[in-house]
Coordinates of N, CA, C and O in Angstrom, one line a residue:
M146 N 27.3 15.9 -7.4 CA 26.5 15.1 -7.9 C 25.4 14.9 -6.9 O 25.1 14.1 -6.3
L147 N 24.2 15.5 -8.0 CA 22.6 14.5 -7.1 C 22.3 13.4 -7.4 O 22.8 12.8 -8.3
K148 N 21.6 13.2 -6.5 CA 21.2 11.5 -6.8 C 20.2 11.4 -6.8 O 18.3 12.4 -7.5
Q149 N 19.9 10.6 -7.9 CA 19.0 10.0 -8.8 C 17.5 9.6 -7.8 O 17.5 8.3 -7.0
A150 N 16.5 10.0 -8.5 CA 15.1 10.0 -7.6 C 14.7 8.1 -7.6 O 15.2 7.8 -8.5
K151 N 14.9 7.0 -6.6 CA 14.7 6.0 -6.5 C 13.1 5.5 -7.7 O 11.5 6.5 -7.4
L152 N 13.3 5.1 -8.3 CA 11.6 5.0 -9.8 C 10.8 4.1 -8.7 O 11.4 3.2 -7.7
P153 N 9.6 4.1 -8.8 CA 8.4 3.5 -8.4 C 8.3 2.2 -8.7 O 8.6 2.1 -10.1
R154 N 7.4 0.5 -8.2 CA 7.8 -0.3 -8.7 C 6.6 0.1 -9.4 O 6.6 -1.0 -10.3
F155 N 5.7 0.6 -9.6 CA 4.8 0.6 -10.3 C 4.2 1.6 -10.2 O 3.6 2.0 -8.7
V156 N 2.7 1.8 -11.0 CA 2.1 3.2 -10.8 C 0.6 2.7 -11.1 O 0.0 1.5 -12.2
A157 N -0.2 3.0 -10.6 CA -1.7 2.4 -10.8 C -3.0 3.1 -10.3 O -2.6 4.4 -10.1
L158 N -4.0 2.4 -10.6 CA -5.2 3.3 -10.2 C -5.6 3.0 -9.3 O -5.9 2.0 -9.3
T159 N -6.2 4.2 -8.2 CA -5.9 3.3 -6.8 C -7.5 3.5 -6.8 O -7.9 4.7 -6.7
P160 N -8.9 2.5 -6.3 CA -10.5 2.9 -6.0 C -10.1 4.3 -5.3 O -9.6 3.9 -3.4
R161 N -11.2 5.4 -5.3 CA -11.2 5.9 -4.3 C -12.8 6.4 -3.7 O -12.8 6.7 -2.6
T162 N -13.8 5.7 -4.2 CA -15.4 5.8 -4.2 C -15.9 4.3 -3.0 O -16.8 4.9 -3.6
I163 N -15.3 3.5 -3.2 CA -15.9 2.3 -3.2 C -14.7 1.6 -2.4 O -13.6 1.3 -2.6
N164 N -15.2 0.7 -1.6 CA -13.9 -0.3 -0.8 C -14.3 -1.8 -1.7 O -15.3 -2.1 -2.0
I165 N -13.3 -1.9 -2.2 CA -13.9 -3.2 -3.3 C -14.0 -4.8 -2.7 O -15.1 -4.9 -2.5
A166 N -13.2 -4.4 -1.1 CA -13.0 -6.0 -0.8 C -14.5 -6.1 0.3 O -15.1 -6.9 -0.3
N167 N -14.9 -5.2 0.8 CA -16.6 -5.0 0.7 C -18.0 -5.0 0.0 O -18.4 -5.6 0.4
W168 N -17.3 -4.7 -1.1 CA -18.1 -4.6 -2.2 C -18.6 -6.3 -2.8 O -18.9 -7.1 -2.8
L169 N -17.6 -6.6 -2.2 CA -17.2 -8.2 -3.1 C -18.3 -8.7 -2.1 O -18.8 -10.2 -2.2
A170 N -17.8 -8.9 -0.7 CA -17.9 -9.2 0.5 C -19.5 -9.4 0.3 O -21.0 -10.5 0.1
Q171 N -20.2 -7.9 -0.2 CA -21.6 -8.0 -0.2 C -22.1 -8.9 -1.6 O -23.9 -9.2 -1.2
Q172 N -21.7 -8.6 -2.5 CA -21.8 -9.3 -4.2 C -22.1 -10.9 -3.5 O -23.1 -11.6 -3.7
I173 N -21.5 -11.7 -2.5 CA -21.2 -12.8 -2.2 C -22.2 -13.4 -1.6 O -23.2 -14.3 -1.7
K174 N -22.3 -12.6 -1.0 CA -23.5 -12.3 0.4 C -25.0 -12.3 -0.7 O -26.0 -13.0 0.0
Q175 N -25.2 -11.2 -0.8 CA -26.6 -10.8 -1.5 C -26.7 -11.4 -3.0 O -28.4 -11.8 -3.3
R176 N -26.3 -11.7 -3.6 CA -26.1 -12.7 -4.9 C -26.8 -14.3 -4.8 O -25.5 -14.5 -5.2
E177 N -27.6 -14.1 -4.6 CA -27.8 -15.8 -4.2 C -28.0 -16.8 -5.6 O -28.3 -17.6 -6.0
D178 N -28.6 -16.3 -6.8 CA -28.3 -16.7 -8.0 C -27.3 -17.3 -8.6 O -27.5 -17.4 -9.3
I179 N -26.6 -17.0 -8.1 CA -25.3 -17.1 -8.3 C -24.3 -18.2 -8.1 O -24.5 -18.1 -6.4
D180 N -23.5 -19.0 -8.5 CA -22.7 -20.2 -7.9 C -21.5 -20.0 -7.8 O -20.6 -19.4 -8.1
W181 N -20.9 -19.4 -6.4 CA -19.7 -18.5 -6.0 C -19.0 -19.8 -5.2 O -17.8 -18.9 -4.8
S182 N -19.4 -20.8 -5.3 CA -18.4 -22.0 -4.7 C -16.6 -22.4 -4.6 O -16.1 -22.1 -4.3
V183 N -16.3 -22.0 -5.7 CA -15.5 -21.4 -6.6 C -14.2 -20.2 -5.5 O -13.7 -19.9 -5.2
C184 N -15.4 -19.2 -5.6 CA -14.6 -18.0 -4.5 C -14.6 -18.3 -3.1 O -13.5 -18.1 -3.1
R185 N -15.5 -19.1 -3.2 CA -15.7 -18.9 -1.4 C -14.7 -19.9 -0.8 O -14.1 -19.5 0.1
G186 N -14.4 -21.4 -1.9 CA -12.9 -21.9 -1.7 C -11.6 -21.5 -1.6 O -11.2 -21.2 -0.7
L187 N -11.9 -20.3 -2.6 CA -10.8 -19.3 -2.4 C -10.2 -18.5 -0.8 O -9.1 -19.1 -0.4
R188 N -11.5 -17.9 -0.8 CA -10.8 -17.1 -0.1 C -10.7 -17.9 1.5 O -10.3 -17.0 1.7
E189 N -11.4 -18.8 1.3 CA -11.0 -20.0 2.8 C -9.7 -20.1 3.3 O -9.2 -20.2 3.8
K190 N -8.7 -20.2 1.9 CA -8.0 -20.7 1.7 C -6.9 -19.7 1.8 O -5.3 -20.1 1.6
G191 N -7.3 -18.6 0.9 CA -5.9 -18.1 0.2 C -5.7 -16.3 0.9 O -6.9 -16.6 1.9
E192 N -5.3 -15.6 0.2 CA -5.8 -13.9 1.0 C -6.3 -13.5 0.2 O -5.6 -12.6 -1.2
L193 N -7.1 -12.8 0.9 CA -7.7 -11.4 0.2 C -6.5 -10.4 0.7 O -5.6 -10.2 0.8
C194 N -6.7 -9.7 -1.0 CA -5.7 -8.4 -1.4 C -5.3 -7.6 -0.4 O -7.3 -7.3 -0.6
S195 N -5.2 -6.6 0.1 CA -5.1 -6.2 1.4 C -5.6 -4.5 0.5 O -6.3 -3.2 0.9
T196 N -4.4 -4.2 -0.5 CA -5.1 -3.1 -1.5 C -5.4 -3.2 -2.8 O -5.0 -4.4 -3.2
S197 N -6.5 -2.8 -3.8 CA -6.9 -2.8 -4.4 C -5.8 -1.7 -5.1 O -6.6 -0.6 -5.1
R198 N -5.7 -2.8 -6.2 CA -5.9 -0.9 -7.5 C -5.6 -2.0 -8.9 O -5.8 -3.3 -8.6
I199 N -5.3 -1.0 -10.3 CA -5.5 -1.8 -11.2 C -3.9 -1.1 -12.2 O -3.8 0.3 -11.7
T200 N -3.7 -2.0 -11.2 CA -1.6 -1.9 -12.3 C -1.8 -1.3 -13.9 O -2.4 -2.1 -14.8
L201 N -1.1 -0.3 -14.0 CA -1.2 0.8 -15.2 C 0.4 0.4 -15.5 O 0.4 -0.5 -17.0
A202 N 1.6 0.2 -15.0 CA 2.6 0.4 -16.0 C 4.0 0.0 -14.4 O 3.1 0.1 -13.4
S203 N 4.3 -1.2 -14.9 CA 5.4 -1.5 -13.7 C 7.3 -1.4 -14.7 O 7.2 -1.7 -15.0
L204 N 7.6 -0.8 -13.1 CA 9.1 -1.1 -13.5 C 9.3 -2.2 -14.3 O 10.3 -2.6 -15.1
E205 N 9.0 -4.0 -13.3 CA 9.8 -4.8 -14.3 C 9.3 -5.1 -15.2 O 9.6 -6.0 -16.1
S206 N 8.2 -4.7 -15.7 CA 8.4 -4.9 -17.1 C 8.7 -3.9 -18.3 O 8.5 -3.6 -19.4
T207 N 9.7 -3.1 -17.9 CA 10.2 -1.7 -19.0 C 11.8 -2.8 -19.8 O 12.1 -1.4 -20.0
E208 N 11.0 -3.9 -19.3 CA 12.1 -4.0 -20.3 C 11.7 -4.1 -21.6 O 12.6 -4.0 -22.9
E209 N 10.5 -4.4 -22.5 CA 10.3 -3.9 -23.7 C 9.9 -2.2 -23.5 O 9.3 -1.8 -22.9
P210 N 10.7 -1.6 -25.2 CA 10.4 -0.2 -25.4 C 8.9 0.4 -24.6 O 8.8 1.5 -24.4
R211 N 8.3 -0.2 -25.6 CA 6.5 0.4 -25.6 C 6.1 0.3 -24.0 O 5.8 1.4 -23.6
K212 N 6.4 -0.6 -23.0 CA 5.8 -0.7 -21.6 C 7.2 0.6 -20.8 O 6.1 0.7 -20.1
K213 N 7.8 0.5 -21.1 CA 9.1 1.3 -20.6 C 9.1 2.4 -20.9 O 9.0 3.4 -19.8
E214 N 8.2 3.1 -22.0 CA 7.5 4.3 -22.5 C 6.4 5.1 -21.7 O 6.5 5.6 -21.2
I215 N 5.5 3.6 -21.5 CA 4.3 3.6 -20.9 C 5.0 4.6 -19.3 O 4.2 5.6 -19.2
F216 N 5.4 3.0 -19.0 CA 6.0 3.5 -17.2 C 6.6 4.6 -17.3 O 5.8 5.6 -16.3
N217 N 7.8 5.5 -17.7 CA 8.1 6.7 -17.4 C 7.1 7.8 -18.0 O 6.9 8.7 -17.0
E218 N 5.9 7.6 -18.7 CA 5.3 8.7 -18.7 C 4.4 9.2 -17.6 O 4.6 10.3 -17.0
Y219 N 4.1 7.9 -16.9 CA 2.9 7.8 -15.6 C 4.2 8.3 -15.0 O 3.1 9.4 -14.3
V220 N 5.3 7.9 -14.6 CA 6.0 8.0 -13.7 C 6.5 9.9 -14.1 O 6.2 11.1 -12.7
E221 N 6.5 10.6 -14.9 CA 6.9 11.8 -15.5 C 5.4 13.0 -14.9 O 5.4 13.8 -14.6
A222 N 4.2 12.2 -15.5 CA 2.7 12.7 -14.5 C 3.0 13.1 -13.6 O 2.2 13.8 -13.2
L223 N 3.3 12.0 -12.8 CA 2.6 12.1 -11.5 C 3.9 12.9 -11.1 O 4.1 13.3 -9.3
G224 N 5.3 13.5 -11.5 CA 6.7 14.3 -11.2 C 6.6 13.7 -9.3 O 7.0 12.4 -9.0
D225 N 6.9 14.0 -8.4 CA 8.0 13.8 -7.2 C 6.4 13.6 -6.2 O 6.8 12.9 -4.8
A226 N 5.6 13.8 -6.6 CA 4.1 13.2 -5.9 C 3.9 12.1 -6.0 O 4.3 10.9 -6.8
M227 N 3.7 11.2 -4.7 CA 3.0 9.4 -4.7 C 1.8 9.6 -5.1 O 1.4 8.8 -6.5
G228 N 0.7 10.3 -5.7 CA -0.4 10.6 -6.1 C -0.8 12.5 -6.3 O -0.3 12.7 -5.7
N229 N -1.6 12.2 -6.9 CA -2.7 13.6 -7.4 C -3.5 13.8 -7.8 O -4.4 13.0 -7.3
D230 N -4.3 14.7 -8.0 CA -5.4 14.9 -8.5 C -6.1 14.1 -9.8 O -7.5 14.6 -11.1
I231 N -5.0 13.5 -10.9 CA -5.2 12.4 -11.9 C -6.6 11.4 -12.2 O -6.3 10.9 -11.1
K232 N -7.9 11.7 -12.4 CA -9.1 10.9 -11.7 C -9.4 10.1 -12.9 O -8.7 10.2 -15.0
A233 N -10.0 8.9 -12.8 CA -10.6 8.3 -13.7 C -12.2 7.3 -13.3 O -11.7 7.5 -11.8
G234 N -12.9 7.8 -14.1 CA -13.9 6.7 -14.0 C -14.3 6.0 -14.5 O -13.6 5.0 -15.6
C235 N -14.0 4.4 -13.9 CA -13.5 2.6 -14.1 C -14.8 2.3 -14.0 O -15.5 2.4 -13.1
K236 N -15.5 1.4 -14.6 CA -16.7 0.6 -14.8 C -15.6 -0.8 -15.4 O -14.8 -1.3 -15.8
A237 N -16.7 -1.7 -13.8 CA -15.8 -3.0 -14.1 C -17.4 -3.8 -13.8 O -18.4 -3.9 -14.0
D238 N -16.5 -5.1 -15.2 CA -18.2 -6.3 -15.1 C -18.1 -7.8 -15.3 O -18.7 -7.9 -15.8
Y239 N -16.5 -8.3 -15.1 CA -16.5 -9.9 -14.4 C -15.9 -9.6 -13.2 O -14.7 -9.7 -12.9
I240 N -16.4 -10.9 -12.5 CA -15.7 -11.4 -12.0 C -15.3 -12.6 -12.6 O -15.3 -13.5 -12.7
V241 N -13.8 -12.9 -12.3 CA -12.9 -14.3 -12.6 C -12.0 -15.5 -11.7 O -11.8 -14.8 -10.9
C242 N -12.8 -16.6 -11.3 CA -11.8 -17.3 -10.6 C -12.2 -18.1 -10.8 O -12.1 -19.3 -11.6
N243 N -10.3 -18.9 -10.9 CA -10.2 -20.5 -11.4 C -9.6 -21.4 -9.8 O -9.6 -22.2 -10.4
G244 N -10.0 -21.3 -8.3 CA -10.0 -21.9 -7.4 C -8.1 -21.9 -7.1 O -7.8 -21.4 -5.6
E245 N -7.4 -20.7 -7.8 CA -5.9 -20.1 -7.4 C -6.1 -18.5 -7.3 O -5.1 -17.9 -6.1
I246 N -6.4 -18.1 -8.0 CA -6.6 -16.5 -8.2 C -7.9 -16.2 -8.4 O -8.9 -17.0 -9.4
M247 N -8.3 -15.0 -8.3 CA -9.5 -14.3 -8.8 C -9.1 -12.8 -8.3 O -8.5 -11.6 -8.4
A248 N -10.0 -12.3 -9.7 CA -9.4 -11.3 -10.5 C -10.9 -10.2 -10.3 O -11.7 -11.0 -10.7
L249 N -11.0 -8.9 -10.8 CA -11.5 -7.8 -11.0 C -12.0 -7.3 -12.5 O -10.8 -7.3 -12.4
R250 N -12.3 -7.8 -14.3 CA -11.8 -7.1 -15.1 C -12.2 -6.2 -15.0 O -13.6 -5.7 -14.9
V251 N -11.3 -5.0 -15.5 CA -11.8 -3.8 -15.5 C -11.7 -3.0 -16.6 O -11.5 -3.3 -17.1
K252 N -13.2 -3.2 -17.5 CA -13.7 -2.5 -19.2 C -12.8 -1.2 -19.6 O -12.5 -1.3 -20.2
T253 N -13.4 -0.8 -18.6 CA -13.8 0.8 -18.8 C -12.3 1.9 -17.6 O -12.8 1.3 -16.5
M254 N -11.3 2.6 -18.6 CA -10.7 3.4 -17.4 C -10.6 4.9 -17.6 O -9.7 5.3 -19.1
V255 N -11.8 5.9 -17.4 CA -12.1 7.5 -18.5 C -11.4 8.6 -17.7 O -11.8 7.8 -16.5
V256 N -10.7 8.8 -18.9 CA -9.7 10.3 -17.8 C -10.2 11.0 -17.5 O -11.2 11.6 -18.1
N257 N -11.2 11.1 -15.9 CA -11.6 12.7 -15.8 C -10.9 13.6 -16.2 O -11.8 14.8 -16.7
D258 N -9.5 14.1 -16.2 CA -9.2 15.1 -16.2 C -7.4 14.6 -16.8 O -6.6 15.1 -16.4
G259 N -6.9 14.6 -18.4 CA -6.1 14.6 -18.3 C -5.2 15.5 -19.5 O -4.7 15.1 -20.1
S260 N -5.1 16.8 -18.7 CA -5.0 17.9 -18.7 C -2.7 17.3 -19.0 O -2.4 17.7 -19.6
K261 N -2.9 16.5 -17.8 CA -2.1 16.4 -17.5 C -0.7 15.7 -18.2 O -0.3 14.5 -17.6
L262 N -2.0 14.4 -19.2 CA -1.4 13.3 -19.9 C -1.2 13.1 -21.0 O -2.4 13.8 -22.1
S263 N -0.2 12.3 -21.3 CA 0.4 12.8 -22.9 C -0.3 11.6 -23.7 O -0.5 10.9 -22.9
D264 N -0.4 11.3 -25.0 CA -0.9 9.9 -25.7 C 0.2 8.9 -26.0 O -0.6 8.2 -26.0
V265 N 0.8 9.3 -24.5 CA 2.0 7.8 -24.9 C 1.0 7.4 -24.3 O 1.1 5.5 -23.8
V266 N 0.2 7.7 -22.7 CA -0.9 7.3 -21.8 C -2.3 7.1 -21.8 O -2.9 6.3 -20.9
T267 N -2.2 7.6 -22.6 CA -4.2 7.3 -23.1 C -4.7 7.5 -24.7 O -3.5 6.9 -25.3
R268 N -5.5 7.3 -24.7 CA -6.2 6.9 -26.5 C -7.4 7.4 -26.1 O -8.3 7.2 -25.0
T269 N -8.5 7.3 -27.4 CA -9.1 7.9 -27.6 C -10.0 7.2 -28.1 O -9.6 5.8 -29.3
K270 N -11.2 6.7 -27.2 CA -12.1 5.8 -27.9 C -13.5 5.9 -27.8 O -13.8 7.1 -27.5
Q271 N -14.4 5.7 -29.3 CA -15.6 6.4 -29.7 C -16.4 6.0 -28.4 O -16.1 5.2 -28.2
S272 N -17.2 6.9 -28.9 CA -17.8 6.4 -27.9 C -19.6 6.2 -28.7 O -20.0 6.5 -29.7
D273 N -20.4 5.7 -28.0 CA -21.2 4.5 -27.9 C -22.1 5.9 -29.2 O -23.4 5.8 -30.2
D274 N -22.4 7.0 -28.6 CA -23.0 8.1 -28.9 C -22.0 9.3 -29.8 O -21.3 10.0 -29.7
S275 N -22.1 9.4 -31.2 CA -21.8 10.3 -32.5 C -21.6 11.1 -32.1 O -20.9 11.9 -32.7
E276 N -22.6 12.4 -31.3 CA -22.8 13.6 -31.0 C -21.6 13.9 -29.9 O -20.9 14.5 -30.1
S277 N -21.0 13.0 -29.0 CA -20.5 13.2 -27.9 C -18.7 13.1 -28.0 O -17.7 13.5 -27.6
G278 N -18.7 12.4 -29.5 CA -17.1 12.2 -30.2 C -16.5 11.3 -29.0 O -17.2 9.9 -29.1
G279 N -15.6 10.5 -28.6 CA -14.7 10.0 -27.9 C -14.8 10.3 -26.8 O -14.8 11.6 -26.5
R280 N -14.2 9.1 -26.0 CA -13.7 9.2 -24.4 C -12.0 9.0 -24.5 O -12.0 8.3 -24.7
T281 N -11.1 9.7 -23.3 CA -10.3 9.2 -23.0 C -10.1 8.1 -21.9 O -10.0 8.3 -20.9
E282 N -9.1 7.6 -22.4 CA -8.6 6.4 -21.6 C -6.9 6.1 -21.1 O -6.9 6.2 -22.1
F283 N -6.8 5.8 -20.0 CA -5.9 5.0 -19.9 C -5.2 4.2 -20.1 O -5.9 2.9 -20.5
I284 N -4.4 4.1 -20.6 CA -3.9 2.9 -21.1 C -3.1 2.4 -20.3 O -2.0 2.3 -19.3
S285 N -2.8 0.8 -20.3 CA -2.2 -0.5 -19.0 C -1.6 -0.8 -20.3 O -1.8 -1.4 -21.0
T286 N 0.1 -1.6 -19.3 CA 0.3 -2.4 -20.1 C 0.2 -3.6 -20.1 O 0.5 -4.8 -20.1
N287 N -0.9 -4.0 -18.8 CA -1.6 -5.3 -18.6 C -2.3 -5.4 -20.2 O -3.5 -4.9 -20.1
A288 N -2.5 -6.7 -20.9 CA -3.4 -7.2 -21.7 C -4.8 -6.6 -21.1 O -5.7 -6.1 -22.0
I289 N -5.3 -7.2 -20.1 CA -6.6 -6.9 -19.8 C -6.5 -6.5 -18.1 O -6.0 -7.2 -17.0
P290 N -6.6 -5.4 -18.4 CA -6.9 -4.2 -16.4 C -7.9 -5.2 -15.6 O -9.0 -5.3 -16.2
H291 N -7.2 -5.0 -14.6 CA -8.3 -5.5 -13.8 C -7.7 -5.4 -12.1 O -7.0 -5.0 -11.9
I292 N -8.7 -5.9 -11.2 CA -8.2 -5.7 -9.7 C -8.1 -7.4 -9.1 O -8.9 -7.7 -9.2
T293 N -6.6 -7.3 -8.7 CA -6.7 -8.7 -8.2 C -7.1 -8.8 -6.6 O -6.9 -8.3 -5.9
L294 N -7.9 -9.4 -6.6 CA -8.9 -9.5 -5.7 C -8.4 -10.7 -4.4 O -8.6 -10.3 -2.9
C295 N -8.3 -11.8 -4.7 CA -7.2 -12.7 -3.7 C -6.6 -13.4 -4.0 O -6.8 -14.1 -5.3
I296 N -5.6 -14.0 -3.1 CA -4.6 -15.1 -4.4 C -4.8 -16.3 -3.4 O -4.6 -16.5 -2.1
G297 N -4.3 -17.5 -3.6 CA -4.3 -18.8 -3.1 C -2.8 -18.8 -2.9 O -1.7 -17.8 -3.2
P298 N -2.4 -19.5 -1.1 CA -1.0 -20.4 -0.9 C 0.0 -20.0 -2.2 O 1.1 -20.4 -2.3
D299 N 0.0 -21.2 -3.9 CA 0.6 -20.9 -4.4 C 0.3 -20.4 -5.6 O 1.3 -20.7 -6.5
A300 N 0.2 -19.5 -5.7 CA -0.5 -18.4 -7.1 C 0.4 -17.0 -6.8 O 1.2 -17.2 -5.3
N301 N 0.5 -16.2 -7.5 CA 0.9 -14.9 -7.2 C 0.5 -14.2 -8.5 O -0.3 -14.7 -9.5
P302 N 0.5 -12.9 -8.2 CA -0.3 -11.5 -8.6 C -0.2 -11.9 -10.0 O -1.5 -11.9 -10.7
G303 N 0.9 -12.1 -10.4 CA 0.4 -12.1 -12.5 C 0.3 -13.4 -12.9 O 0.1 -12.8 -14.1
Q304 N -0.6 -14.2 -12.1 CA -1.5 -15.6 -12.9 C -2.7 -15.1 -13.1 O -3.5 -15.3 -14.0
A305 N -3.1 -13.4 -12.2 CA -3.7 -13.4 -12.6 C -4.1 -12.6 -14.4 O -5.0 -12.8 -15.4
N306 N -3.1 -12.3 -14.6 CA -3.5 -11.6 -16.2 C -3.1 -13.4 -17.2 O -4.6 -13.0 -18.2
T307 N -2.7 -13.6 -17.1 CA -3.0 -15.6 -17.7 C -4.4 -15.6 -17.9 O -5.3 -16.5 -18.2
M308 N -4.9 -16.2 -16.1 CA -6.4 -16.2 -16.4 C -7.0 -15.3 -17.4 O -8.3 -16.1 -17.7
L309 N -7.4 -14.5 -17.4 CA -8.8 -13.7 -17.6 C -7.9 -13.5 -18.9 O -9.1 -13.8 -20.0
M310 N -6.9 -13.4 -19.8 CA -6.4 -14.3 -21.0 C -7.0 -15.1 -21.3 O -7.9 -15.4 -22.7
A311 N -7.4 -16.3 -20.7 CA -7.2 -17.6 -21.5 C -9.1 -17.3 -21.3 O -9.4 -18.3 -21.4
V312 N -9.8 -16.2 -20.5 CA -11.5 -15.8 -21.0 C -12.4 -15.1 -22.1 O -12.7 -15.5 -22.2
F313 N -11.1 -14.4 -21.6 CA -11.8 -13.1 -22.8 C -10.3 -13.1 -24.1 O -10.7 -12.3 -24.9
G314 N -9.2 -13.7 -23.8 CA -8.5 -13.4 -25.3 C -7.3 -12.7 -25.5 O -7.6 -11.6 -24.5
P315 N -6.5 -12.3 -25.8 CA -5.8 -11.2 -26.2 C -5.7 -10.3 -26.4 O -6.0 -9.2 -25.6
D316 N -6.9 -10.1 -27.1 CA -7.4 -8.9 -27.5 C -8.9 -8.0 -26.5 O -9.1 -7.4 -26.7
N317 N -8.8 -8.9 -25.4 CA -10.1 -8.6 -24.9 C -11.0 -8.4 -24.8 O -11.9 -7.3 -24.5
A318 N -11.8 -9.3 -25.1 CA -13.0 -9.3 -25.9 C -14.0 -8.7 -24.9 O -14.1 -8.6 -23.8
D319 N -15.2 -8.2 -25.6 CA -16.4 -8.0 -24.5 C -17.1 -8.4 -24.1 O -17.5 -8.1 -22.8
S320 N -17.3 -10.3 -24.3 CA -18.0 -11.4 -23.4 C -17.2 -11.9 -23.3 O -15.5 -12.1 -24.2
P321 N -17.0 -12.7 -21.9 CA -16.3 -14.1 -22.2 C -15.7 -14.8 -23.8 O -17.4 -15.1 -24.4
Q322 N -15.1 -14.6 -23.6 CA -15.0 -16.5 -25.3 C -14.6 -17.7 -24.6 O -14.8 -18.6 -25.6
N323 N -13.9 -18.0 -22.9 CA -14.8 -19.1 -22.8 C -14.0 -19.0 -21.4 O -14.3 -18.8 -20.7
C324 N -14.5 -20.6 -20.5 CA -15.0 -20.4 -19.5 C -14.3 -22.1 -19.2 O -15.4 -22.9 -18.7
P325 N -13.1 -22.5 -18.8 CA -12.4 -23.8 -18.4 C -13.0 -24.5 -17.3 O -13.8 -23.7 -16.2
D326 N -13.1 -25.3 -17.1 CA -14.0 -26.2 -16.2 C -13.5 -26.2 -15.1 O -12.3 -26.1 -14.8
G327 N -14.2 -25.7 -14.4 CA -13.7 -25.5 -12.9 C -13.7 -24.4 -12.5 O -13.3 -23.8 -11.3
W328 N -13.8 -23.3 -13.4 CA -13.6 -21.6 -12.8 C -15.3 -21.1 -12.8 O -16.5 -21.4 -13.2
S329 N -14.8 -20.3 -12.4 CA -16.1 -19.2 -12.3 C -16.2 -17.9 -13.0 O -14.9 -17.1 -13.1
V330 N -17.0 -17.4 -13.6 CA -16.9 -16.0 -14.3 C -17.9 -16.1 -14.4 O -19.7 -15.7 -15.3
I331 N -18.6 -14.8 -13.5 CA -19.6 -13.7 -13.1 C -20.1 -12.3 -13.6 O -19.1 -11.8 -13.1
P332 N -20.7 -12.5 -14.1 CA -21.0 -10.8 -14.6 C -21.4 -10.1 -13.2 O -21.9 -10.4 -12.2
V333 N -20.8 -8.4 -13.6 CA -20.9 -8.0 -12.5 C -21.6 -6.1 -13.1 O -21.4 -6.2 -14.2
S334 N -22.2 -5.9 -12.5 CA -21.8 -4.9 -13.0 C -21.4 -3.0 -11.6 O -21.5 -2.9 -10.7
L335 N -20.1 -2.5 -12.1 CA -19.7 -1.7 -10.6 C -18.7 -0.4 -11.5 O -17.9 -1.0 -12.5
R336 N -19.2 0.5 -11.1 CA -18.5 2.1 -11.3 C -18.2 2.7 -10.2 O -19.0 2.3 -9.5
F337 N -16.7 3.0 -10.2 CA -16.4 3.6 -9.4 C -14.9 5.0 -9.6 O -14.7 4.5 -11.1
G338 N -14.7 5.6 -9.1 CA -13.7 7.1 -9.0 C -12.4 5.9 -8.5 O -12.6 5.0 -7.3
A339 N -11.9 6.6 -9.2 CA -9.7 6.1 -9.2 C -8.5 7.3 -9.1 O -9.1 8.5 -10.1
V340 N -8.2 6.9 -8.2 CA -7.2 8.2 -8.8 C -5.6 7.8 -8.9 O -5.6 6.2 -9.0
L341 N -5.0 8.3 -10.1 CA -3.9 8.0 -10.8 C -2.3 8.3 -9.1 O -2.6 8.4 -8.6
Q342 N -1.8 6.7 -8.5 CA -1.0 6.7 -7.7 C 0.4 6.3 -7.9 O 0.7 5.3 -9.2
K343 N 1.9 6.4 -7.9 CA 2.8 5.1 -7.8 C 2.9 4.7 -6.7 O 2.7 5.2 -5.2
F344 N 3.7 4.0 -6.5 CA 3.9 2.7 -5.4 C 5.3 2.3 -5.1 O 5.8 2.0 -6.4
K345 N 5.7 2.6 -4.2 CA 7.1 2.1 -4.2 C 7.8 0.8 -3.7 O 6.5 -0.2 -3.3

């Protein structure tokens, strides 16, 4: 009897053209026009995330049929490899920090080569330029795709989703809808390349 391969814990896009931790340190150092006090306080008491990634689907969330379908499709696309040449062009636009967790909101994740991906895990969004048609983007099971940057001692990574939804709403609005007292919502402009990988 053949042994079934162990499923990965999650599938994610991993930045390849930038070191996110170094980029964050530069932002805090160079952008003196921003009040970084909440972010600095968390960095002093919390733990910087050692691996930067945008989780697209996790095994933990496969109890919901649609999320299970997305997870299985990503796993199938990756096959036996931990990662491959499925690439994305990503754009991040806000850092949000509530003193317990800090995250970088990723607004777009455009598929650079979607030939291996089905429409289960991608969607076409209309481009601003009507001549060029639409762009194909990765689908995430998180309401708001993000990279968790830092976690406080009493927090867990899943709280980043709740925090971001409190700011951008469940539909992931283009701009912040709310900024609770004591939180930092900082606009940034960051473009980077990423690759699709699975994590055991």
